[in-house]
Short mmCIF file of C-alpha atoms in Angstrom, two decimals:
data_model
loop_
_atom_site.label_atom_id
_atom_site.label_comp_id
_atom_site.label_asym_id
_atom_site.label_seq_id
_atom_site.Cartn_x
_atom_site.Cartn_y
_atom_site.Cartn_z
CA UNK A 1 -20.65 -14.13 -6.14
CA UNK A 2 -22.18 -16.84 -3.95
CA UNK A 3 -21.21 -17.16 -0.30
CA UNK A 4 -19.34 -20.46 -0.60
CA UNK A 5 -17.12 -19.47 -3.57
CA UNK A 6 -16.37 -16.18 -1.80
CA UNK A 7 -15.44 -18.05 1.38
CA UNK A 8 -13.21 -20.43 -0.60
CA UNK A 9 -11.51 -17.49 -2.31
CA UNK A 10 -10.79 -15.61 0.92
CA UNK A 11 -9.73 -18.71 2.89
CA UNK A 12 -7.58 -20.11 0.09
CA UNK A 13 -5.86 -16.84 -0.74
CA UNK A 14 -5.17 -16.12 2.94
CA UNK A 15 -3.63 -19.57 3.35
CA UNK A 16 -1.39 -19.10 0.30
CA UNK A 17 -0.36 -15.61 1.45
CA UNK A 18 0.53 -17.05 4.86
CA UNK A 19 2.58 -19.78 3.18
CA UNK A 20 4.39 -17.15 1.10
CA UNK A 21 5.86 -15.67 4.27
CA UNK A 22 7.80 -18.91 4.72
CA UNK A 23 9.23 -18.82 1.20
CA UNK A 24 11.52 -16.38 -0.65
CA UNK A 25 8.82 -15.88 -3.32
CA UNK A 26 6.85 -12.60 -2.93
CA UNK A 27 3.26 -13.22 -1.88
CA UNK A 28 1.64 -11.61 -4.98
CA UNK A 29 3.52 -13.97 -7.29
CA UNK A 30 2.68 -17.09 -5.29
CA UNK A 31 -0.97 -16.04 -5.13
CA UNK A 32 -1.16 -15.54 -8.89
CA UNK A 33 0.49 -18.92 -9.46
CA UNK A 34 -1.91 -20.58 -7.02
CA UNK A 35 -4.86 -18.97 -8.77
CA UNK A 36 -3.64 -20.18 -12.16
CA UNK A 37 -3.22 -23.72 -10.83
CA UNK A 38 -6.58 -23.68 -9.05
CA UNK A 39 -8.37 -22.56 -12.23
CA UNK A 40 -7.67 -26.03 -13.71
CA UNK A 41 -8.98 -28.01 -10.73
CA UNK A 42 -12.30 -29.71 -11.53
CA UNK A 43 -15.16 -28.32 -9.48
CA UNK A 44 -13.56 -24.93 -8.83
CA UNK A 45 -16.24 -22.34 -9.69
CA UNK A 46 -15.63 -19.56 -12.17
CA UNK A 47 -14.56 -16.37 -10.46
CA UNK A 48 -15.50 -13.53 -12.78
CA UNK A 49 -13.81 -10.25 -11.92
CA UNK A 50 -16.72 -7.84 -11.59
CA UNK A 51 -15.54 -4.23 -12.13
CA UNK A 52 -18.63 -2.97 -10.28
CA UNK A 53 -17.23 -4.68 -7.18
CA UNK A 54 -13.49 -4.22 -7.62
CA UNK A 55 -13.42 -0.52 -8.51
CA UNK A 56 -15.86 0.90 -5.90
CA UNK A 57 -15.49 -1.73 -3.15
CA UNK A 58 -11.95 -3.14 -3.34
CA UNK A 59 -9.86 -0.30 -4.77
CA UNK A 60 -10.82 2.42 -2.20
CA UNK A 61 -9.74 0.50 0.94
CA UNK A 62 -6.49 -0.64 -0.71
CA UNK A 63 -5.67 2.93 -1.73
CA UNK A 64 -6.69 4.22 1.70
CA UNK A 65 -4.41 1.75 3.48
CA UNK A 66 -1.47 2.53 1.21
CA UNK A 67 -1.95 6.29 1.59
CA UNK A 68 -2.23 6.07 5.38
CA UNK A 69 1.18 4.35 5.42
CA UNK A 70 2.70 6.85 2.98
CA UNK A 71 4.65 9.94 3.90
CA UNK A 72 2.95 13.19 2.93
CA UNK A 73 6.25 15.02 3.38
CA UNK A 74 8.11 12.38 1.35
CA UNK A 75 5.57 12.61 -1.47
CA UNK A 76 5.71 16.40 -1.44
CA UNK A 77 9.51 16.29 -1.62
CA UNK A 78 9.30 13.90 -4.60
CA UNK A 79 6.28 15.46 -6.28
CA UNK A 80 7.99 15.92 -9.64
CA UNK A 81 9.11 12.29 -10.21
CA UNK A 82 5.82 10.97 -8.78
CA UNK A 83 3.78 13.21 -11.11
CA UNK A 84 5.94 12.33 -14.11
CA UNK A 85 5.28 8.64 -13.48
CA UNK A 86 1.68 8.68 -12.29
CA UNK A 87 0.43 11.12 -14.93
CA UNK A 88 3.06 11.54 -17.64
CA UNK A 89 4.08 7.91 -17.94
CA UNK A 90 0.52 6.56 -17.83
CA UNK A 91 -0.57 8.85 -20.69
CA UNK A 92 2.63 8.08 -22.61
CA UNK A 93 2.14 4.31 -22.17
CA UNK A 94 -1.51 4.62 -23.17
CA UNK A 95 -0.61 6.04 -26.57
CA UNK A 96 2.56 4.01 -27.19
CA UNK A 97 1.00 0.66 -26.27
CA UNK A 98 -2.25 1.56 -28.02
CA UNK A 99 -0.54 2.58 -31.26
CA UNK A 100 1.64 -0.55 -31.17
CA UNK A 101 -1.50 -2.69 -30.82
CA UNK A 102 -3.08 -0.79 -33.72
CA UNK A 103 -0.06 -1.58 -35.93
CA UNK A 104 0.30 -5.22 -34.90
CA UNK A 105 -3.32 -6.43 -34.71
CA UNK A 106 -5.03 -6.36 -38.12
CA UNK A 107 -8.45 -4.74 -38.17
CA UNK A 108 -8.25 -3.28 -34.65
CA UNK A 109 -9.52 0.34 -34.71
CA UNK A 110 -7.20 2.95 -33.24
CA UNK A 111 -9.74 3.97 -30.58
CA UNK A 112 -10.11 0.38 -29.38
CA UNK A 113 -6.32 -0.05 -29.41
CA UNK A 114 -5.95 3.09 -27.27
CA UNK A 115 -8.48 1.62 -24.83
CA UNK A 116 -6.14 -1.37 -24.47
CA UNK A 117 -3.26 1.06 -23.89
CA UNK A 118 -5.15 2.82 -21.10
CA UNK A 119 -6.08 -0.51 -19.51
CA UNK A 120 -2.50 -1.81 -19.23
CA UNK A 121 -0.85 1.59 -18.59
CA UNK A 122 -0.98 1.83 -14.75
CA UNK A 123 1.58 -0.26 -12.85
CA UNK A 124 0.42 -1.82 -9.61
CA UNK A 125 3.37 -1.17 -7.34
CA UNK A 126 2.15 -3.26 -4.37
CA UNK A 127 4.60 -6.04 -5.16
CA UNK A 128 7.36 -3.60 -6.11
CA UNK A 129 7.15 -1.58 -2.90
CA UNK A 130 6.98 -4.78 -0.83
CA UNK A 131 10.19 -6.00 -2.47
CA UNK A 132 11.80 -2.56 -2.13
CA UNK A 133 11.14 -2.48 1.60
CA UNK A 134 12.18 -6.08 2.12
CA UNK A 135 15.52 -5.50 0.41
CA UNK A 136 16.07 -2.14 2.09
CA UNK A 137 16.09 0.09 -0.97
CA UNK A 138 16.73 3.81 -0.42
CA UNK A 139 13.72 5.70 0.91
CA UNK A 140 13.47 7.89 -2.19
CA UNK A 141 12.96 4.99 -4.62
CA UNK A 142 10.41 3.36 -2.32
CA UNK A 143 8.54 6.66 -1.90
CA UNK A 144 8.46 7.26 -5.66
CA UNK A 145 7.14 3.76 -6.39
CA UNK A 146 4.52 4.06 -3.67
CA UNK A 147 3.47 7.54 -4.79
CA UNK A 148 3.12 6.35 -8.36
CA UNK A 149 0.84 3.49 -7.29
CA UNK A 150 -1.38 5.89 -5.35
CA UNK A 151 -2.09 8.30 -8.20
CA UNK A 152 -1.63 6.43 -11.49
CA UNK A 153 -4.95 4.57 -11.24
CA UNK A 154 -6.79 7.91 -11.38
CA UNK A 155 -4.98 8.86 -14.59
CA UNK A 156 -5.61 5.48 -16.21
CA UNK A 157 -9.29 5.26 -15.24
CA UNK A 158 -9.99 8.78 -16.48
CA UNK A 159 -8.14 8.18 -19.77
CA UNK A 160 -9.99 4.89 -20.16
CA UNK A 161 -13.41 6.54 -19.76
CA UNK A 162 -12.57 9.16 -22.37
CA UNK A 163 -11.23 6.59 -24.85
CA UNK A 164 -14.13 4.17 -24.35
CA UNK A 165 -16.58 6.99 -25.06
CA UNK A 166 -14.70 7.65 -28.30
CA UNK A 167 -14.54 3.93 -29.18
CA UNK A 168 -18.27 3.27 -28.75
CA UNK A 169 -19.20 6.28 -30.84
CA UNK A 170 -20.30 8.74 -28.17
CA UNK A 171 -19.02 11.68 -30.20
CA UNK A 172 -16.15 12.62 -27.87
CA UNK A 173 -13.56 14.97 -29.36
CA UNK A 174 -9.97 15.40 -28.16
CA UNK A 175 -11.00 18.71 -26.62
CA UNK A 176 -13.81 16.99 -24.74
CA UNK A 177 -11.33 14.37 -23.56
CA UNK A 178 -8.89 16.94 -22.19
CA UNK A 179 -11.74 18.78 -20.49
CA UNK A 180 -13.09 15.57 -18.93
CA UNK A 181 -9.62 14.62 -17.73
CA UNK A 182 -9.08 18.04 -16.14
CA UNK A 183 -12.51 18.02 -14.47
CA UNK A 184 -12.01 14.52 -13.07
CA UNK A 185 -8.53 15.33 -11.72
CA UNK A 186 -9.31 18.74 -10.24
CA UNK A 187 -12.67 17.53 -8.99
CA UNK A 188 -11.21 14.48 -7.28
CA UNK A 189 -8.58 16.54 -5.51
CA UNK A 190 -11.23 19.13 -4.62
CA UNK A 191 -13.57 16.55 -3.09
CA UNK A 192 -10.68 15.20 -1.05
CA UNK A 193 -9.74 18.66 0.19
CA UNK A 194 -13.34 19.40 1.16
CA UNK A 195 -13.82 16.12 3.04
CA UNK A 196 -10.48 15.72 4.79
CA UNK A 197 -10.82 18.45 7.43
CA UNK A 198 -14.36 17.64 8.65
CA UNK A 199 -13.60 13.90 8.66
CA UNK A 200 -10.49 14.48 10.75
CA UNK A 201 -12.43 16.84 13.04
CA UNK A 202 -15.06 14.15 13.55
CA UNK A 203 -12.40 11.52 14.33
CA UNK A 204 -10.83 13.76 16.95
CA UNK A 205 -14.22 14.53 18.54
CA UNK A 206 -14.99 10.80 18.86
CA UNK A 207 -11.92 10.41 21.05
CA UNK A 208 -13.76 8.51 23.78
CA UNK A 209 -15.04 5.74 21.53
CA UNK A 210 -12.30 3.83 19.71
CA UNK A 211 -14.85 1.41 18.25
CA UNK A 212 -16.90 4.26 16.80
CA UNK A 213 -13.77 5.94 15.43
CA UNK A 214 -12.65 2.76 13.70
CA UNK A 215 -16.11 2.18 12.27
CA UNK A 216 -15.85 5.67 10.79
CA UNK A 217 -12.35 4.83 9.56
CA UNK A 218 -13.69 1.83 7.64
CA UNK A 219 -16.35 3.98 5.98
CA UNK A 220 -14.12 6.91 5.01
CA UNK A 221 -12.60 5.53 1.76
CA UNK A 222 -16.01 4.46 0.44
CA UNK A 223 -17.56 7.83 1.32
CA UNK A 224 -14.76 9.75 -0.39
CA UNK A 225 -14.83 7.54 -3.50
CA UNK A 226 -18.63 7.61 -3.85
CA UNK A 227 -18.86 11.37 -3.29
CA UNK A 228 -16.29 12.09 -6.01
CA UNK A 229 -17.77 9.61 -8.48
CA UNK A 230 -21.24 11.13 -8.00
CA UNK A 231 -19.78 14.44 -9.15
CA UNK A 232 -18.05 12.71 -12.12
CA UNK A 233 -14.70 13.38 -10.46
CA UNK A 234 -11.89 10.96 -9.69
CA UNK A 235 -12.80 8.83 -6.69
CA UNK A 236 -9.23 7.54 -6.57
CA UNK A 237 -7.77 11.01 -6.05
CA UNK A 238 -10.41 11.86 -3.44
CA UNK A 239 -9.55 8.72 -1.42
CA UNK A 240 -5.80 9.35 -1.63
CA UNK A 241 -6.03 13.04 -0.63
CA UNK A 242 -8.22 12.26 2.39
CA UNK A 243 -6.04 9.34 3.52
CA UNK A 244 -2.80 11.30 3.19
CA UNK A 245 -4.23 14.06 5.39
CA UNK A 246 -5.59 11.64 8.00
CA UNK A 247 -2.34 9.70 8.08
CA UNK A 248 -0.31 12.89 8.47
CA UNK A 249 -2.44 13.91 11.47
CA UNK A 250 -3.04 10.46 12.98
CA UNK A 251 -1.08 11.49 16.08
CA UNK A 252 -4.02 13.66 17.11
CA UNK A 253 -6.42 10.73 17.65
CA UNK A 254 -6.59 8.58 20.75
CA UNK A 255 -3.86 5.94 21.27
CA UNK A 256 -6.40 3.12 21.51
CA UNK A 257 -7.91 4.18 18.21
CA UNK A 258 -4.49 4.12 16.53
CA UNK A 259 -3.72 0.64 17.85
CA UNK A 260 -7.08 -0.73 16.73
CA UNK A 261 -7.00 1.10 13.41
CA UNK A 262 -3.55 -0.21 12.58
CA UNK A 263 -4.64 -3.79 13.28
CA UNK A 264 -7.95 -3.43 11.43
CA UNK A 265 -6.47 -1.94 8.27
CA UNK A 266 -3.63 -4.46 8.20
CA UNK A 267 -6.20 -7.25 8.29
CA UNK A 268 -8.37 -5.61 5.60
CA UNK A 269 -5.35 -4.99 3.39
CA UNK A 270 -4.07 -8.55 3.86
CA UNK A 271 -7.42 -10.11 2.92
CA UNK A 272 -8.08 -7.84 -0.07
CA UNK A 273 -4.56 -7.99 -1.50
CA UNK A 274 -4.49 -11.78 -1.13
CA UNK A 275 -7.90 -12.18 -2.75
CA UNK A 276 -7.27 -9.84 -5.70
CA UNK A 277 -3.94 -11.42 -6.65
CA UNK A 278 -5.52 -14.88 -6.45
CA UNK A 279 -8.37 -13.56 -8.60
CA UNK A 280 -5.89 -12.58 -11.30
CA UNK A 281 -4.81 -16.20 -11.69
CA UNK A 282 -8.38 -17.49 -11.49
CA UNK A 283 -9.42 -15.39 -14.51
CA UNK A 284 -7.67 -17.72 -16.95
CA UNK A 285 -10.68 -19.90 -17.90
CA UNK A 286 -12.93 -16.84 -18.28
CA UNK A 287 -10.42 -15.08 -20.55
CA UNK A 288 -9.43 -18.07 -22.68
CA UNK A 289 -13.06 -19.02 -23.42
CA UNK A 290 -13.53 -15.77 -25.32
CA UNK A 291 -10.69 -16.38 -27.79
CA UNK A 292 -12.37 -18.83 -30.17
CA UNK A 293 -11.98 -16.46 -33.13
CA UNK A 294 -8.20 -16.19 -32.63
CA UNK A 295 -5.68 -18.98 -32.92
CA UNK A 296 -3.54 -19.78 -29.88
CA UNK A 297 -0.29 -19.00 -31.67
CA UNK A 298 -1.64 -15.70 -33.00
CA UNK A 299 -2.97 -14.59 -29.61
CA UNK A 300 0.30 -15.52 -27.87
CA UNK A 301 2.28 -13.57 -30.49
CA UNK A 302 0.18 -10.48 -29.81
CA UNK A 303 0.68 -11.04 -26.06
CA UNK A 304 4.47 -11.24 -26.42
CA UNK A 305 4.57 -8.04 -28.46
CA UNK A 306 2.40 -6.19 -25.94
CA UNK A 307 4.59 -7.33 -23.04
CA UNK A 308 7.77 -6.13 -24.77
CA UNK A 309 6.18 -2.78 -25.67
CA UNK A 310 4.89 -2.28 -22.11
CA UNK A 311 8.33 -2.98 -20.62
CA UNK A 312 10.31 -0.92 -23.14
CA UNK A 313 7.93 2.05 -23.03
CA UNK A 314 8.55 2.39 -19.30
CA UNK A 315 12.31 2.57 -19.77
CA UNK A 316 11.88 5.01 -22.67
CA UNK A 317 9.95 7.29 -20.31
CA UNK A 318 11.82 6.77 -17.03
CA UNK A 319 15.36 7.60 -18.19
CA UNK A 320 14.56 11.00 -19.80
CA UNK A 321 12.16 11.82 -16.95
CA UNK A 322 14.99 11.16 -14.49
CA UNK A 323 17.86 13.00 -16.18
CA UNK A 324 16.32 15.70 -18.41
CA UNK A 325 14.93 17.83 -15.54
CA UNK A 326 18.35 17.73 -13.87
CA UNK A 327 20.01 18.67 -17.12
CA UNK A 328 17.66 21.59 -17.75
CA UNK A 329 17.37 22.99 -14.22
CA UNK A 330 20.25 24.11 -12.03
CA UNK A 331 17.80 24.41 -9.13
CA UNK A 332 16.97 20.70 -9.32
CA UNK A 333 20.66 19.80 -9.49
CA UNK A 334 21.28 21.88 -6.37
CA UNK A 335 18.31 20.66 -4.33
CA UNK A 336 18.46 16.95 -5.14
CA UNK A 337 21.26 14.48 -4.59
CA UNK A 338 23.11 12.97 -7.53
CA UNK A 339 21.28 10.16 -9.36
CA UNK A 340 23.12 7.28 -11.05
CA UNK A 341 21.79 5.11 -13.87
CA UNK A 342 20.97 2.27 -11.47
CA UNK A 343 17.98 4.00 -9.82
CA UNK A 344 15.97 4.48 -13.05
CA UNK A 345 16.78 0.89 -14.03
CA UNK A 346 15.10 -0.32 -10.83
CA UNK A 347 12.14 2.04 -11.23
CA UNK A 348 11.82 1.04 -14.87
CA UNK A 349 11.80 -2.68 -14.12
CA UNK A 350 9.37 -2.27 -11.20
CA UNK A 351 6.42 -1.80 -13.54
CA UNK A 352 4.29 -4.82 -12.68
CA UNK A 353 0.63 -4.58 -13.61
CA UNK A 354 -2.16 -5.77 -11.33
CA UNK A 355 -5.81 -6.18 -10.58
CA UNK A 356 -6.81 -2.61 -11.51
CA UNK A 357 -5.88 -3.28 -15.14
CA UNK A 358 -8.02 -6.41 -15.18
CA UNK A 359 -10.94 -4.68 -13.48
CA UNK A 360 -10.85 -1.87 -16.04
CA UNK A 361 -10.64 -4.37 -18.89
CA UNK A 362 -13.69 -6.31 -17.66
CA UNK A 363 -15.65 -3.05 -17.53
CA UNK A 364 -15.25 -2.51 -21.29
CA UNK A 365 -18.81 -2.42 -22.69
CA UNK A 366 -19.85 -5.30 -24.92
CA UNK A 367 -21.84 -3.22 -27.41
CA UNK A 368 -21.28 -0.04 -29.37
CA UNK A 369 -23.82 2.70 -29.95
CA UNK A 370 -26.15 1.23 -32.51
CA UNK A 371 -25.30 -2.17 -33.95
CA UNK A 372 -22.23 -4.32 -33.32
CA UNK A 373 -19.97 -5.25 -30.42
CA UNK A 374 -16.83 -3.65 -29.06
CA UNK A 375 -13.99 -4.50 -31.48
CA UNK A 376 -11.93 -7.51 -30.31
CA UNK A 377 -13.12 -7.13 -26.70
CA UNK A 378 -12.14 -10.69 -25.84
CA UNK A 379 -8.69 -10.19 -27.29
CA UNK A 380 -8.25 -7.01 -25.22
CA UNK A 381 -9.18 -9.02 -22.11
CA UNK A 382 -6.69 -11.73 -23.05
CA UNK A 383 -3.86 -9.26 -23.72
CA UNK A 384 -4.55 -7.49 -20.43
CA UNK A 385 -4.46 -10.82 -18.60
CA UNK A 386 -1.21 -11.97 -20.23
CA UNK A 387 0.44 -8.58 -19.64
CA UNK A 388 -0.49 -8.65 -15.94
CA UNK A 389 0.72 -12.24 -15.52
CA UNK A 390 3.93 -11.72 -17.50
CA UNK A 391 4.93 -8.56 -15.63
CA UNK A 392 4.14 -10.06 -12.23
CA UNK A 393 6.02 -13.29 -12.90
CA UNK A 394 8.95 -12.14 -15.05
CA UNK A 395 9.61 -8.74 -13.51
CA UNK A 396 8.46 -9.72 -10.03
CA UNK A 397 10.76 -12.73 -9.80
CA UNK A 398 13.77 -10.97 -11.29
CA UNK A 399 13.45 -7.61 -9.50
CA UNK A 400 15.15 -8.83 -6.27
CA UNK A 401 17.95 -10.37 -8.37
CA UNK A 402 18.37 -7.12 -10.30
CA UNK A 403 18.46 -5.06 -7.11
CA UNK A 404 21.18 -7.28 -5.64
CA UNK A 405 23.15 -7.32 -8.90
CA UNK A 406 23.17 -3.54 -9.22
CA UNK A 407 24.28 -3.18 -5.57
CA UNK A 408 22.26 -0.07 -4.90
CA UNK A 409 23.17 1.67 -1.67
CA UNK A 410 20.72 0.35 0.90
CA UNK A 411 19.18 2.23 3.76
CA UNK A 412 21.73 3.47 6.28
CA UNK A 413 20.22 1.72 9.29
CA UNK A 414 22.88 3.00 11.66
CA UNK A 415 22.24 6.61 10.64
CA UNK A 416 18.49 6.03 10.99
CA UNK A 417 18.96 4.55 14.47
CA UNK A 418 21.16 7.49 15.45
CA UNK A 419 18.53 9.97 14.25
CA UNK A 420 15.86 8.03 16.16
CA UNK A 421 17.98 8.08 19.29
CA UNK A 422 18.53 11.82 19.05
CA UNK A 423 14.81 12.43 18.54
CA UNK A 424 13.97 10.21 21.51
CA UNK A 425 16.55 12.04 23.64
CA UNK A 426 14.95 15.41 22.89
CA UNK A 427 11.47 14.04 23.59
CA UNK A 428 12.60 12.45 26.86
CA UNK A 429 14.15 15.72 27.97
CA UNK A 430 10.84 17.49 27.30
CA UNK A 431 8.96 14.77 29.21
CA UNK A 432 11.33 15.13 32.15
CA UNK A 433 10.85 18.89 32.26
CA UNK A 434 7.08 18.45 32.08
CA UNK A 435 7.15 15.93 34.95
CA UNK A 436 9.17 18.30 37.13
CA UNK A 437 6.70 21.06 36.33
CA UNK A 438 3.68 18.89 37.19
CA UNK A 439 5.18 17.65 40.47
CA UNK A 440 5.42 21.21 41.76
CA UNK A 441 1.61 21.30 41.91
CA UNK A 442 0.33 19.82 45.21
CA UNK A 443 -2.56 18.20 43.33
CA UNK A 444 -0.05 15.94 41.57
CA UNK A 445 1.67 14.68 44.71
CA UNK A 446 2.89 11.07 44.37
CA UNK A 447 4.79 8.71 46.66
CA UNK A 448 8.51 8.58 45.92
CA UNK A 449 8.48 5.03 44.44
CA UNK A 450 5.84 6.03 41.88
CA UNK A 451 7.80 9.13 40.89
CA UNK A 452 10.89 6.95 40.49
CA UNK A 453 8.84 4.58 38.34
CA UNK A 454 7.79 7.40 36.01
CA UNK A 455 11.40 8.51 35.69
CA UNK A 456 12.66 4.95 35.09
CA UNK A 457 10.12 4.37 32.29
CA UNK A 458 11.18 7.63 30.68
CA UNK A 459 14.85 6.71 31.05
CA UNK A 460 14.16 3.29 29.57
CA UNK A 461 12.70 4.84 26.42
CA UNK A 462 15.65 7.21 26.17
CA UNK A 463 18.25 4.45 26.41
CA UNK A 464 16.54 1.75 24.35
CA UNK A 465 17.45 3.22 20.96
CA UNK A 466 21.05 3.90 21.95
CA UNK A 467 21.38 0.30 23.10
CA UNK A 468 20.62 -0.92 19.59
CA UNK A 469 23.85 0.75 18.47
CA UNK A 470 25.91 -1.26 20.95
CA UNK A 471 27.89 -4.43 20.28
CA UNK A 472 25.68 -7.53 19.94
CA UNK A 473 25.75 -10.51 22.28
CA UNK A 474 28.45 -12.91 21.06
CA UNK A 475 26.23 -15.96 21.68
CA UNK A 476 22.76 -14.85 20.54
CA UNK A 477 23.66 -12.00 18.17
CA UNK A 478 21.12 -9.79 19.96
CA UNK A 479 21.69 -6.25 21.11
CA UNK A 480 21.25 -5.52 24.81
CA UNK A 481 17.92 -3.88 23.99
CA UNK A 482 16.69 -6.96 22.10
CA UNK A 483 17.68 -9.24 24.97
CA UNK A 484 15.89 -6.98 27.43
CA UNK A 485 12.68 -7.11 25.41
CA UNK A 486 12.88 -10.87 24.93
CA UNK A 487 13.25 -11.36 28.67
CA UNK A 488 10.40 -8.92 29.30
CA UNK A 489 8.13 -10.96 27.02
CA UNK A 490 9.16 -14.18 28.79
CA UNK A 491 8.20 -12.60 32.11
CA UNK A 492 4.85 -11.51 30.66
CA UNK A 493 4.23 -15.08 29.44
CA UNK A 494 4.91 -16.36 32.94
CA UNK A 495 2.41 -13.90 34.40
CA UNK A 496 -0.18 -14.84 31.77
CA UNK A 497 0.09 -18.54 32.63
CA UNK A 498 -0.43 -17.79 36.33
CA UNK A 499 -3.55 -15.71 35.61
CA UNK A 500 -5.01 -18.57 33.55
CA UNK A 501 -4.24 -21.07 36.33
CA UNK A 502 -5.95 -18.82 38.87
CA UNK A 503 -9.02 -18.60 36.62
CA UNK A 504 -9.08 -22.38 36.18
CA UNK A 505 -8.83 -22.78 39.98
CA UNK A 506 -11.85 -20.43 40.31
CA UNK A 507 -9.82 -17.93 42.34
CA UNK A 508 -10.61 -15.20 39.78
CA UNK A 509 -13.46 -15.05 37.26
CA UNK A 510 -13.26 -14.65 33.48
CA UNK A 511 -14.03 -10.93 33.57
CA UNK A 512 -11.07 -10.28 35.84
CA UNK A 513 -8.90 -12.56 33.68
CA UNK A 514 -9.73 -10.51 30.58
CA UNK A 515 -8.89 -7.28 32.42
CA UNK A 516 -5.53 -8.64 33.58
CA UNK A 517 -4.69 -10.13 30.19
CA UNK A 518 -5.50 -6.86 28.42
CA UNK A 519 -2.92 -5.06 30.55
CA UNK A 520 -0.32 -7.69 29.68
CA UNK A 521 -1.28 -7.55 26.01
CA UNK A 522 -0.71 -3.80 25.91
CA UNK A 523 2.69 -4.19 27.58
CA UNK A 524 3.66 -6.99 25.21
CA UNK A 525 2.46 -5.00 22.19
CA UNK A 526 4.65 -2.12 23.31
CA UNK A 527 7.66 -4.40 23.68
CA UNK A 528 7.03 -6.00 20.27
CA UNK A 529 6.56 -2.70 18.43
CA UNK A 530 9.68 -1.16 19.94
CA UNK A 531 11.80 -4.21 19.19
CA UNK A 532 10.49 -4.30 15.60
CA UNK A 533 11.23 -0.60 15.01
#
């Protein structure tokens, strides 16, 4: 892709994503719509989705970011439903959708139809988890959706490789397919387990250089993915395993590294997610041009059938996968809270497809072994495109409405705040005991005002969470803690303006200004993060 089209893609998608924050429409949906509209503008270049770029260069950082923000403990606690969705459902959808395509589309070989099934099988839960968090869904549903999105790509990509080998006549048997699937899965997890400890050790040893640590952080997902793929293992699983471990132990790296890393990965994720959803919409001209052999009505009929099968197959899987284990196992009924029918309805409807499906579809080889081309390759691309668009638009727009209509119990914010306050109280008590212990050493002698300052900062952290539980201000609606932080930021703004005036009056130089502003920035960042918690 040339530099100018790439710049236009990144700049345009970032602008649309920024605009989406001012509208009730989720950003992925607005980006897809903008891409569709832009594809008809004269002069807009063709943006062909290159799987050799998306899979090794775009997918690893997106997976890495998502896994860093995931909860290892939450995923471990929900391992069964996550595995049933990310492995069981993807394989189930591959065969159900593939066989439906084989029955509906005349002349389509079963192996090629199963390739289509593997392509559209993995949901991309980026939009679903964003909506779930925005509407305050229970943690368990959000964790399950996020866990599914982390692991299902590995299942789909591996199944796709096996089925493509069968479709192009590479002589792959079902036994070979099972073996290849097992090797890819176990190998991907194994590569992740081998890499995660030394990579974390290296991050901890680079404690004095936040820039070097974050450079390493940017390289980690690509290293893990490439290492696994070189061994014919699942690069997706390797990236996820490494990122889950690093995220679980992120507290062991330097504070400056964590602050920079959080900002860097948020920016990378924002740019990549915006660009890939815009790319989905921009694929329309590329996909439609390959449908000359099919009539518009015929192709749209196939698309409608595939969409219905994709949606129904998820519900057919989700409901038994939710209730059968509870019915068959007393241990599960004892360990897990009661589940109503509303939760699987939400999980079932949150099955939007995304850019991974399109990237896999574009990687389908054009030719078979020997003579001939891949059967109905252009139709497979079209059906993948329409399935992605239909699920994003129809399910994405209606998911918030469905969540509100079903009135699922939201997150208990008061209970969460109470738990946070209790945790902070225990930590503050430990900090106070440690300070008393340190002050007994003559080497740590401090003037009384500085000791009081240390104690007041500690007390402020202890009280801030409790203050959020208090009655809000009748005029502003803010809690006492929110008002305190707003006033603190106003004071910081006043200081910042004075520093700039002193620099402009040549009373301090730019180097000193940057030093002073950095201190204020860190204080303001602390105030912002605590108020946003």
